[in-house]
């Protein structure tokens, strides 16, 4: 049972100088079994290869849980399921970009209430492994680093000793870590481990000045009241690149043979000869991109790897134990595939022991039985899967299109651009959504003429005189298309941000990074287009969307030609839940094209069933009410003829 001294509220704690909070006698003490006060401590006995908690040997089996991928109303239920699975600790990444969405703006409410997830862990009898980054990867847009860093400091070198980056990290940690400080184990809280950076060796910079700085900033708040650690892959010299003096080393890997586990252990021992062995990311599944099959991992071979590690004395941290959902535009991308870019799907089910809705899977039961062989299980029942519901299908009404006069006025933000240059999302101080680039073509001297977008990030729908003439995509390395002479002179390019790369590359600017050219008759046979008008469609303020859809026009987008003529269509419907009890459900987008969905003002994320593998979109019951629900769909490329929306009681994640 996790014991903790009652923690004071943040407002009741006095901030003292640069070391943060002085916790005094309120923290660092617990009552032992005889009722006497005893000093709490969590340390490492390197000679005996073990963690030590309050003088007793300790071992953890933990699971990653991304609070930002689950509604806060569900945190406690999901952590209870995690605890019933045999785990005694929960691994928590902290997403900087969620909590610091704009320069100088901080968010600690709702899904960003990071202290509440710590409190939830305490209530569910779980220790906490805190992973504050500041870079976390996690298949989150930009690896969790705020986009506005690239607007404030063009050319900033993140994850290095760049002075501007380190200053922003310092400010961020002053906000985050002072909230975390009371929860360190030695101060009476559940946090036993605090990570410094994240798989830094894979980044390849090996900037020891930066790592030393980050250790100092972390220890400013931890102050020895929890164990500091790093995580690096057991390949090449990644552990050496990411290691920090006097910081505990851990590694990560997934499905492996017994021989491979031994090899990885030897790799860790070559840098850290003694101490407990820790796999901080034991991969239970894998990440999945649009346009590929669901990257599942088989249960039985994983179980064999788990048993091997536990038999050999490893501490194990499952990644993921519960994955959840990339709500909104938070899904990231990777530098893989044909175009060296692949966007992550909205579901982060990850083929984990708990599925996207938080229900136990076959892996949950198999892993729990193995854990029970090595660590006593909590005396608590394993929860049954929660019931799901299917709603009756209903049709949506077209409101209007993004590129209509009303769409431009109510949803768009025209950028001041007196020089007529192509501007990136970041230069517009825009995180995601779309940017519309417009100009007038000169007289074309070839027929057809090749239009090329150099540096397209990420996807573009190209219009001439409001008629769709083609789609270009970074994902598939398609950056040009022919234009027929005489067809029109008003060129419009609608560029979508499909998610910033989250691993290795961390300067993934969005929009048109180069120039836009057309062919000419004479050398150099291309001409760069100029004098651009730019309009952003960020979709980060739902109040604007609500005002837009409140009056249904049935105007320019009112027929199936709307997508071809006027750009993405916005649709709306009101619906009631007719069942006696509201449950989770899934919106089945089969027959639709590509877009995203709001339910009662909450952005559920992107859909793209025409390429898959994900077809359904998870709709948590907490977002619904018995009557008067409002759904808004932004469809970019294909409307079903009946505009019907269907539901399912099961997810469809494997139709690639």
XYZ file of C-alpha atoms in Angstrom:
656
model
C 0.000 0.000 0.000
C 1.393 3.399 -0.938
C 1.662 5.604 2.131
C 2.011 9.328 1.877
C 1.974 12.301 4.168
C -0.844 14.725 3.432
C 0.392 17.199 0.824
C -0.289 20.881 1.075
C -2.012 22.590 -1.859
C 0.265 24.435 -4.263
C -1.116 27.769 -3.111
C -0.212 26.909 0.468
C 3.449 26.269 -0.259
C 5.941 29.065 0.075
C 8.315 29.550 -2.838
C 11.842 29.970 -1.528
C 14.627 31.331 -3.780
C 15.838 29.300 -6.738
C 15.473 25.867 -5.204
C 11.673 26.006 -5.425
C 9.685 24.722 -2.504
C 10.925 24.322 1.048
C 8.841 21.458 2.276
C 9.863 21.391 5.919
C 8.463 18.787 8.266
C 5.268 18.396 6.267
C 7.139 16.303 3.665
C 9.732 13.562 3.811
C 8.188 11.807 6.792
C 5.837 8.854 6.956
C 4.486 6.745 9.742
C 6.047 3.301 9.912
C 4.084 0.203 10.825
C 4.389 1.006 14.541
C 3.167 4.547 14.089
C 6.605 6.126 14.462
C 7.872 8.731 12.052
C 10.463 7.418 9.611
C 12.297 9.194 6.809
C 11.185 8.143 3.344
C 13.790 7.359 0.733
C 14.057 5.715 -2.651
C 17.601 4.882 -3.691
C 19.744 2.389 -5.613
C 21.966 -0.267 -4.053
C 24.458 -0.750 -6.874
C 26.365 -3.485 -5.081
C 23.248 -5.666 -4.817
C 21.662 -4.567 -8.157
C 18.426 -3.401 -6.601
C 16.278 -0.408 -5.781
C 15.744 0.264 -2.082
C 12.575 1.852 -0.704
C 12.630 2.865 2.944
C 15.381 0.353 3.664
C 13.723 -2.560 1.861
C 14.491 -4.024 -1.551
C 12.007 -2.878 -4.176
C 11.145 -3.857 -7.724
C 8.626 -2.311 -10.055
C 6.512 -3.429 -12.958
C 5.071 -0.275 -14.474
C 2.960 0.761 -17.430
C 2.921 3.860 -19.617
C -0.288 5.860 -19.449
C -0.651 9.055 -21.477
C -3.117 11.209 -19.572
C -3.362 13.527 -22.601
C -4.813 10.637 -24.633
C -7.725 9.989 -22.255
C -10.480 12.174 -20.846
C -9.765 13.179 -17.224
C -13.122 11.776 -16.103
C -11.742 8.331 -16.992
C -8.279 8.550 -15.454
C -9.096 6.833 -12.172
C -11.029 3.998 -13.759
C -8.223 3.326 -16.223
C -5.517 3.480 -13.543
C -7.557 1.039 -11.442
C -7.583 -1.358 -14.390
C -3.831 -0.896 -14.748
C -3.317 -1.666 -11.035
C -5.501 -4.782 -11.254
C -3.227 -5.997 -14.043
C -0.439 -6.535 -11.519
C 1.402 -3.235 -11.953
C 2.660 -1.250 -8.981
C 3.705 1.919 -10.843
C 2.485 4.129 -13.657
C 4.740 5.853 -16.194
C 3.664 9.407 -17.066
C 5.042 11.465 -19.938
C 4.372 15.217 -19.665
C 3.443 16.964 -22.922
C 4.993 20.440 -22.901
C 2.992 21.623 -25.934
C -0.307 20.779 -24.231
C 0.481 22.767 -21.106
C 2.220 25.668 -22.861
C 0.218 26.117 -26.097
C 1.343 29.721 -26.640
C 4.367 31.654 -25.538
C 3.728 32.694 -21.947
C 0.358 30.891 -21.788
C -0.023 27.857 -19.514
C -2.849 25.355 -19.190
C -3.333 23.167 -16.114
C -7.059 22.428 -16.390
C -9.106 19.509 -17.697
C -7.010 17.089 -19.717
C -3.973 19.222 -18.781
C -4.482 18.877 -15.011
C -1.200 17.102 -14.401
C -1.406 17.266 -10.610
C -4.764 15.505 -10.727
C -3.299 12.538 -12.597
C -0.680 12.291 -9.836
C -3.458 12.381 -7.241
C -5.290 9.703 -9.203
C -2.199 7.496 -9.078
C -2.048 7.923 -5.315
C -5.705 6.991 -4.971
C -5.172 3.875 -7.072
C -2.106 2.774 -5.045
C 0.464 3.353 -7.783
C 3.960 4.773 -7.655
C 4.844 7.226 -10.435
C 7.688 7.273 -12.934
C 7.748 10.868 -14.155
C 9.044 11.572 -17.669
C 8.999 15.357 -18.149
C 11.181 15.405 -21.260
C 11.170 18.207 -22.229
C 11.162 16.148 -25.449
C 9.031 12.999 -25.102
C 8.490 11.634 -28.659
C 5.313 9.646 -27.752
C 4.101 9.919 -31.372
C 2.803 13.362 -30.365
C 3.107 16.322 -32.742
C 6.712 17.597 -32.648
C 7.570 15.147 -29.870
C 5.759 17.388 -27.404
C 7.831 20.504 -28.116
C 5.672 23.618 -28.665
C 5.425 24.808 -32.266
C 5.782 28.442 -31.211
C 9.473 27.899 -30.412
C 10.113 27.987 -34.179
C 8.200 31.232 -34.564
C 9.874 32.940 -31.628
C 13.370 31.725 -32.534
C 13.704 30.978 -36.277
C 16.427 28.397 -36.694
C 16.374 27.333 -33.026
C 18.360 24.138 -32.376
C 16.123 22.225 -29.996
C 17.538 19.505 -27.742
C 20.946 21.190 -27.741
C 22.789 23.822 -25.735
C 21.243 26.522 -27.918
C 20.885 29.389 -25.431
C 17.332 30.227 -26.485
C 16.179 26.632 -26.173
C 17.744 26.182 -22.743
C 16.134 29.397 -21.523
C 12.705 28.210 -22.657
C 13.258 24.844 -20.970
C 14.237 26.646 -17.783
C 11.011 28.651 -17.847
C 8.957 25.555 -18.600
C 10.501 23.547 -15.763
C 9.883 26.420 -13.374
C 6.195 26.025 -14.183
C 6.002 22.225 -14.287
C 8.506 20.982 -11.755
C 7.443 23.237 -8.906
C 4.066 21.509 -9.238
C 5.761 18.120 -9.223
C 8.157 18.813 -6.352
C 5.741 18.039 -3.506
C 5.001 14.679 -5.115
C 8.592 13.397 -5.035
C 8.843 10.240 -2.948
C 11.131 11.745 -0.334
C 8.651 14.616 0.088
C 5.761 12.285 0.834
C 4.542 11.670 -2.709
C 4.472 8.761 -5.183
C 7.169 9.861 -7.701
C 10.075 7.437 -7.373
C 11.841 8.076 -10.706
C 12.347 11.209 -12.856
C 13.682 10.946 -16.395
C 16.128 13.378 -17.980
C 15.519 13.883 -21.720
C 14.313 10.888 -23.767
C 16.267 8.502 -26.013
C 18.761 11.296 -26.528
C 21.361 8.961 -28.010
C 19.079 8.295 -30.995
C 19.063 12.040 -31.707
C 22.792 11.857 -32.308
C 23.801 15.304 -31.072
C 25.643 14.032 -27.969
C 25.573 17.564 -26.558
C 26.904 17.004 -23.045
C 26.604 20.690 -22.169
C 22.878 20.462 -22.776
C 22.519 17.223 -20.819
C 24.449 18.673 -17.877
C 22.203 21.737 -17.945
C 19.085 19.568 -17.986
C 20.331 17.483 -15.063
C 20.939 20.643 -13.043
C 17.487 22.010 -13.863
C 15.824 18.718 -12.987
C 17.736 18.280 -9.744
C 16.852 21.856 -8.805
C 13.382 20.484 -8.031
C 14.000 16.784 -7.325
C 16.786 17.472 -4.798
C 17.562 13.812 -4.258
C 14.003 12.914 -3.317
C 13.632 10.569 -6.321
C 16.017 8.695 -8.651
C 17.124 10.498 -11.807
C 17.479 8.305 -14.889
C 18.008 8.265 -18.649
C 16.565 5.985 -21.339
C 18.486 5.015 -24.467
C 18.242 2.210 -26.982
C 20.839 -0.591 -26.678
C 22.263 -0.009 -30.157
C 25.631 1.327 -31.310
C 26.768 4.031 -28.854
C 23.341 5.514 -28.156
C 23.641 4.812 -24.417
C 27.030 6.524 -24.358
C 25.706 9.502 -26.295
C 22.751 9.959 -23.940
C 24.395 9.127 -20.622
C 24.886 11.775 -17.936
C 27.386 11.591 -15.071
C 25.833 10.298 -11.828
C 22.486 9.541 -13.506
C 21.055 6.016 -13.564
C 20.976 4.323 -16.995
C 18.000 2.375 -18.364
C 17.262 1.021 -21.817
C 14.249 0.038 -23.960
C 13.294 -2.759 -26.349
C 10.327 -4.892 -27.304
C 9.852 -8.451 -28.506
C 13.222 -10.218 -28.229
C 14.650 -13.725 -27.982
C 16.324 -14.803 -24.747
C 19.706 -14.313 -26.410
C 18.800 -10.772 -27.494
C 17.677 -9.885 -23.963
C 21.054 -11.095 -22.677
C 22.820 -9.032 -25.348
C 20.940 -5.893 -24.323
C 21.701 -6.536 -20.657
C 25.389 -6.845 -21.519
C 25.195 -3.564 -23.434
C 23.827 -1.776 -20.357
C 26.464 -3.429 -18.166
C 29.207 -2.157 -20.453
C 28.267 1.381 -19.369
C 26.835 0.665 -15.912
C 28.429 -2.500 -14.480
C 26.213 -2.669 -11.413
C 22.705 -1.685 -10.407
C 19.207 -2.943 -11.226
C 18.355 -3.621 -14.870
C 15.428 -1.606 -16.231
C 13.561 -1.808 -19.532
C 11.750 1.527 -19.496
C 9.874 0.866 -22.742
C 8.936 -2.770 -23.225
C 6.911 -2.422 -26.421
C 3.587 -4.252 -26.248
C 2.631 -3.180 -29.775
C 3.804 -0.530 -32.156
C 2.796 2.782 -33.697
C 0.744 2.854 -36.895
C 0.604 5.319 -39.791
C -2.079 6.076 -42.328
C -1.664 4.074 -45.540
C -0.135 1.029 -43.812
C -1.480 -2.023 -41.977
C -2.050 -1.881 -38.225
C 1.313 -2.623 -36.589
C 0.239 -5.246 -34.076
C 2.575 -7.483 -32.040
C 1.718 -11.092 -31.063
C 0.948 -11.800 -27.409
C 2.709 -15.118 -26.800
C 6.203 -14.141 -28.039
C 5.920 -10.919 -26.010
C 4.948 -12.992 -22.988
C 8.103 -15.075 -23.420
C 10.244 -11.925 -23.467
C 8.458 -10.614 -20.370
C 9.019 -13.859 -18.473
C 12.707 -13.862 -19.436
C 13.186 -10.313 -18.126
C 11.330 -10.900 -14.864
C 13.185 -14.174 -14.300
C 16.486 -12.330 -14.750
C 15.545 -9.619 -12.273
C 14.665 -6.780 -14.654
C 12.334 -3.972 -13.667
C 9.842 -3.684 -16.522
C 7.847 -0.703 -17.783
C 5.297 -1.547 -20.496
C 5.012 0.846 -23.432
C 2.144 1.163 -23.910
C -0.043 -0.376 -21.218
C -2.868 1.949 -22.193
C -2.470 3.966 -25.389
C -5.676 5.930 -25.927
C -6.477 8.448 -28.659
C -4.702 11.244 -30.507
C -7.487 13.728 -29.949
C -7.565 16.934 -31.951
C -4.493 17.515 -34.113
C -1.978 16.010 -31.664
C -1.037 12.964 -33.775
C 2.573 13.147 -34.899
C 4.434 11.647 -37.852
C 7.693 9.921 -38.727
C 10.517 10.331 -41.218
C 9.717 7.037 -42.938
C 8.261 5.726 -46.177
C 8.227 6.794 -49.815
C 8.176 10.520 -49.161
C 10.204 10.308 -45.929
C 7.034 11.301 -44.140
C 4.223 9.183 -42.677
C 1.453 10.628 -40.492
C 0.268 8.712 -37.419
C -3.325 7.510 -37.207
C -5.747 8.981 -34.671
C -6.126 5.820 -32.605
C -3.238 5.134 -30.253
C -4.618 1.721 -29.333
C -1.061 0.440 -29.858
C -2.260 -3.176 -29.555
C -1.689 -2.629 -25.819
C -2.920 -4.688 -22.824
C -5.690 -2.087 -22.421
C -7.416 -1.096 -25.657
C -8.309 2.386 -26.871
C -11.404 2.484 -24.651
C -9.469 1.204 -21.623
C -10.777 -2.372 -21.610
C -8.525 -5.357 -20.770
C -7.386 -7.404 -23.770
C -5.955 -10.899 -24.128
C -2.483 -9.455 -23.530
C -3.699 -8.018 -20.223
C -4.598 -11.465 -18.883
C -1.474 -13.177 -20.219
C 0.883 -10.523 -18.820
C -0.942 -10.427 -15.470
C -0.480 -14.157 -14.974
C 3.250 -13.874 -15.661
C 3.686 -10.869 -13.350
C 1.976 -12.860 -10.587
C 4.840 -15.350 -10.712
C 7.280 -12.651 -9.542
C 5.379 -9.869 -7.766
C 2.324 -10.153 -5.484
C -0.818 -8.962 -7.246
C -3.098 -6.359 -5.760
C -6.133 -7.921 -4.110
C -8.736 -6.518 -6.461
C -10.957 -7.814 -9.256
C -10.056 -7.508 -12.914
C -12.717 -5.254 -14.455
C -14.917 -6.534 -17.243
C -14.929 -4.667 -20.564
C -17.292 -1.723 -20.364
C -20.469 -2.037 -22.471
C -20.581 -0.134 -25.749
C -23.546 1.247 -27.663
C -24.538 1.714 -31.291
C -26.579 4.767 -32.242
C -29.008 4.924 -35.115
C -27.528 6.397 -38.278
C -28.495 9.934 -39.201
C -27.742 12.355 -42.015
C -25.710 15.544 -41.827
C -26.577 18.873 -43.377
C -24.032 20.831 -45.371
C -23.348 24.187 -43.741
C -20.927 25.669 -46.262
C -17.374 25.285 -47.508
C -14.114 26.603 -46.152
C -13.342 28.622 -49.264
C -16.741 30.253 -49.641
C -17.030 33.942 -48.735
C -18.733 33.004 -45.459
C -16.138 30.328 -44.720
C -13.306 32.773 -45.281
C -14.921 35.437 -43.140
C -15.905 33.256 -40.176
C -13.258 30.511 -40.093
C -10.296 32.084 -41.866
C -7.703 34.541 -40.605
C -6.127 36.580 -43.402
C -2.447 37.200 -42.766
C -0.819 40.601 -43.301
C 1.556 39.900 -46.172
C 2.533 43.121 -47.912
C 5.566 41.453 -49.521
C 3.419 38.679 -50.986
C 5.767 35.962 -49.728
C 4.945 32.349 -48.928
C 4.682 32.076 -45.147
C 4.856 28.926 -43.020
C 2.312 27.932 -40.377
C 4.811 28.887 -37.696
C 5.328 32.358 -39.193
C 1.560 32.799 -38.983
C 1.705 31.681 -35.332
C -0.615 28.822 -36.307
C -0.247 25.331 -34.887
C -2.319 23.132 -37.171
C -5.336 23.045 -39.493
C -4.972 24.546 -42.987
C -3.319 27.476 -44.721
C -4.685 28.779 -48.027
C -2.201 30.278 -50.507
C -3.681 32.283 -53.439
C -2.220 34.112 -56.415
C -2.980 34.970 -60.042
C -1.248 32.987 -62.747
C 0.552 34.786 -65.574
C -0.343 33.918 -69.143
C 0.659 30.294 -69.577
C 3.056 29.618 -72.452
C 2.823 25.835 -72.395
C -0.168 23.491 -72.518
C -0.235 21.749 -70.189
C 2.049 23.496 -67.681
C 3.696 21.675 -64.796
C 2.946 23.235 -61.395
C 5.446 22.266 -58.684
C 5.318 22.948 -54.951
C 8.818 22.815 -53.537
C 8.935 21.929 -49.854
C 5.304 20.897 -49.405
C 4.531 20.115 -45.748
C 2.275 18.170 -45.898
C -0.721 17.862 -48.244
C -2.166 20.277 -50.796
C -5.471 20.516 -52.626
C -4.942 22.662 -55.736
C -7.761 24.765 -57.248
C -8.049 26.802 -60.439
C -10.936 29.252 -60.494
C -12.421 27.368 -57.515
C -12.299 23.997 -59.278
C -10.212 21.180 -57.773
C -7.519 20.175 -60.257
C -5.537 17.762 -58.088
C -3.987 16.777 -54.771
C -0.283 16.731 -53.911
C 1.212 14.887 -50.962
C 4.525 14.825 -49.131
C 3.683 11.309 -47.909
C 3.752 9.900 -51.422
C 6.491 12.191 -52.807
C 4.078 13.834 -55.271
C 4.788 17.560 -55.512
C 3.693 18.537 -59.041
C 0.743 18.314 -61.419
C -0.164 19.599 -64.922
C -2.349 22.677 -65.425
C -4.306 23.062 -68.657
C -3.879 26.441 -70.354
C -7.039 28.501 -70.569
C -8.704 26.652 -67.720
C -8.337 29.515 -65.251
C -5.980 32.068 -63.766
C -6.947 32.156 -60.069
C -4.722 29.636 -58.314
C -5.526 28.493 -54.753
C -3.496 25.940 -52.787
C -4.973 24.643 -49.533
C -2.194 23.081 -47.431
C -2.932 20.746 -44.526
C -0.635 20.133 -41.574
C -0.915 16.358 -41.035
C 1.250 16.320 -37.898
C 4.861 17.232 -37.146
C 7.534 14.557 -37.103
C 7.952 13.361 -33.525
C 11.173 11.314 -33.655
C 14.711 12.434 -34.542
C 13.741 15.365 -36.819
C 12.441 18.262 -34.732
C 12.338 21.193 -37.112
C 9.342 20.032 -39.135
C 7.956 23.381 -40.248
C 4.556 23.336 -41.965
C 3.140 24.963 -45.089
C 5.102 25.666 -48.276
C 8.762 25.828 -47.309
C 10.223 26.502 -50.764
C 8.515 28.113 -53.736
C 5.772 27.329 -56.243
C 6.827 27.209 -59.887
C 5.275 26.704 -63.320
C 6.951 25.836 -66.591
C 7.933 28.529 -69.081
C 8.991 28.412 -72.723
C 12.510 29.745 -72.304
C 15.367 28.917 -69.944
C 15.414 28.264 -67.056
C 12.037 26.794 -68.050
C 10.462 27.501 -64.673
C 9.136 30.618 -63.040
C 8.433 31.126 -59.342
C 4.985 32.492 -58.606
C 4.753 35.561 -56.378
C 2.293 37.961 -54.732
C 0.583 35.460 -52.468
C -2.498 36.143 -50.401
C -2.512 33.925 -47.312
C -5.402 32.835 -45.087
C -5.097 30.520 -42.089
C -7.746 28.078 -40.883
C -6.417 26.957 -37.475
C -9.595 25.306 -36.075
C -8.267 25.784 -32.541
C -11.155 27.986 -31.390
C -14.404 26.038 -31.453
C -16.459 29.150 -30.723
C -15.699 30.273 -34.297
C -16.814 26.902 -35.638
C -19.980 27.077 -33.568
C -20.891 30.520 -34.890
C -20.229 29.264 -38.410
C -22.527 26.248 -38.135
C -25.279 27.899 -36.110
C -26.873 29.159 -39.324
C -27.064 26.363 -41.879
C -26.863 27.869 -45.325
C -26.971 24.843 -47.618
C -25.108 27.154 -49.962
C -22.126 26.581 -52.217
C -21.310 23.229 -50.696
C -24.896 22.042 -50.793
C -24.318 19.413 -53.467
C -21.706 16.764 -54.121
C -19.817 19.147 -56.425
C -19.014 21.360 -53.440
C -15.759 19.573 -52.688
C -14.582 19.972 -56.268
C -15.680 23.576 -56.591
C -15.233 25.224 -53.234
C -12.929 23.189 -51.025
C -13.566 21.200 -47.855
C -17.175 21.018 -46.729
C -18.419 21.638 -43.182
C -21.438 19.548 -42.150
C -23.561 19.514 -39.011
C -26.222 17.472 -37.237
C -27.993 17.469 -33.891
C -28.764 14.098 -32.343
C -30.108 12.487 -29.192
C -28.967 9.324 -27.432
C -31.997 7.058 -27.351
C -30.502 4.299 -25.187
C -31.332 4.203 -21.473
C -27.658 4.457 -20.510
C -24.982 6.363 -22.411
C -21.940 4.248 -23.264
C -18.829 4.602 -25.402
C -19.300 4.155 -29.127
C -17.395 4.416 -32.409
C -18.259 6.585 -35.402
C -17.925 4.483 -38.542
C -16.551 6.733 -41.302
C -16.684 4.119 -44.060
C -17.812 5.888 -47.249
C -16.320 9.234 -46.221
C -12.973 10.596 -47.428
C -10.652 12.540 -45.134
C -11.301 15.073 -42.407
C -11.939 15.560 -38.695
C -14.877 15.554 -36.274
C -16.123 17.725 -33.421
C -18.674 16.376 -30.927
C -20.136 18.948 -28.548
C -17.154 21.177 -29.238
C -14.489 18.512 -28.637
C -12.163 17.595 -31.517
C -12.109 13.774 -31.689
C -9.306 13.781 -34.261
C -8.747 12.956 -37.908
C -10.317 10.230 -40.048
C -9.133 8.867 -43.422
C -10.923 5.588 -44.173
C -10.208 5.611 -47.918
C -6.607 4.610 -47.130
C -6.952 3.180 -43.597
C -6.167 1.192 -41.649
C -8.362 3.062 -39.154
C -12.015 3.377 -40.148
C -13.804 4.190 -36.882
C -13.313 7.187 -34.599
C -13.592 6.597 -30.841
C -16.361 8.598 -29.124
C -16.152 8.466 -25.281
C -19.437 8.495 -23.413
C -18.271 11.426 -21.271
C -18.673 13.737 -24.284
C -22.336 12.850 -24.798
C -25.599 13.905 -23.197
C -29.127 12.512 -23.556
C -30.372 15.226 -25.914
C -29.087 18.062 -28.041
C -25.689 16.676 -29.037
C -24.019 18.574 -31.891
C -21.642 16.928 -34.332
C -19.592 18.893 -36.875
C -17.655 17.133 -39.625
C -15.054 18.836 -41.806
C -14.755 16.660 -44.935
C -11.840 17.422 -47.245
C -12.261 15.205 -50.271
C -15.233 12.804 -50.498
C -18.867 13.089 -49.409
C -21.072 9.991 -49.336
C -24.127 10.620 -51.477
C -26.536 10.180 -48.557
C -24.303 12.076 -46.056
C -25.227 9.448 -43.468
C -23.197 8.921 -40.330
C -23.087 5.391 -38.924
C -21.967 4.011 -35.578
C -20.405 0.795 -34.330
C -20.035 -0.940 -30.977
C -16.558 -2.123 -31.973
C -13.510 -0.344 -33.381
C -12.348 -0.983 -36.941
C -8.586 -0.444 -37.004
C -7.321 -3.019 -39.475
C -8.742 -2.217 -42.894
C -5.618 -1.154 -44.797
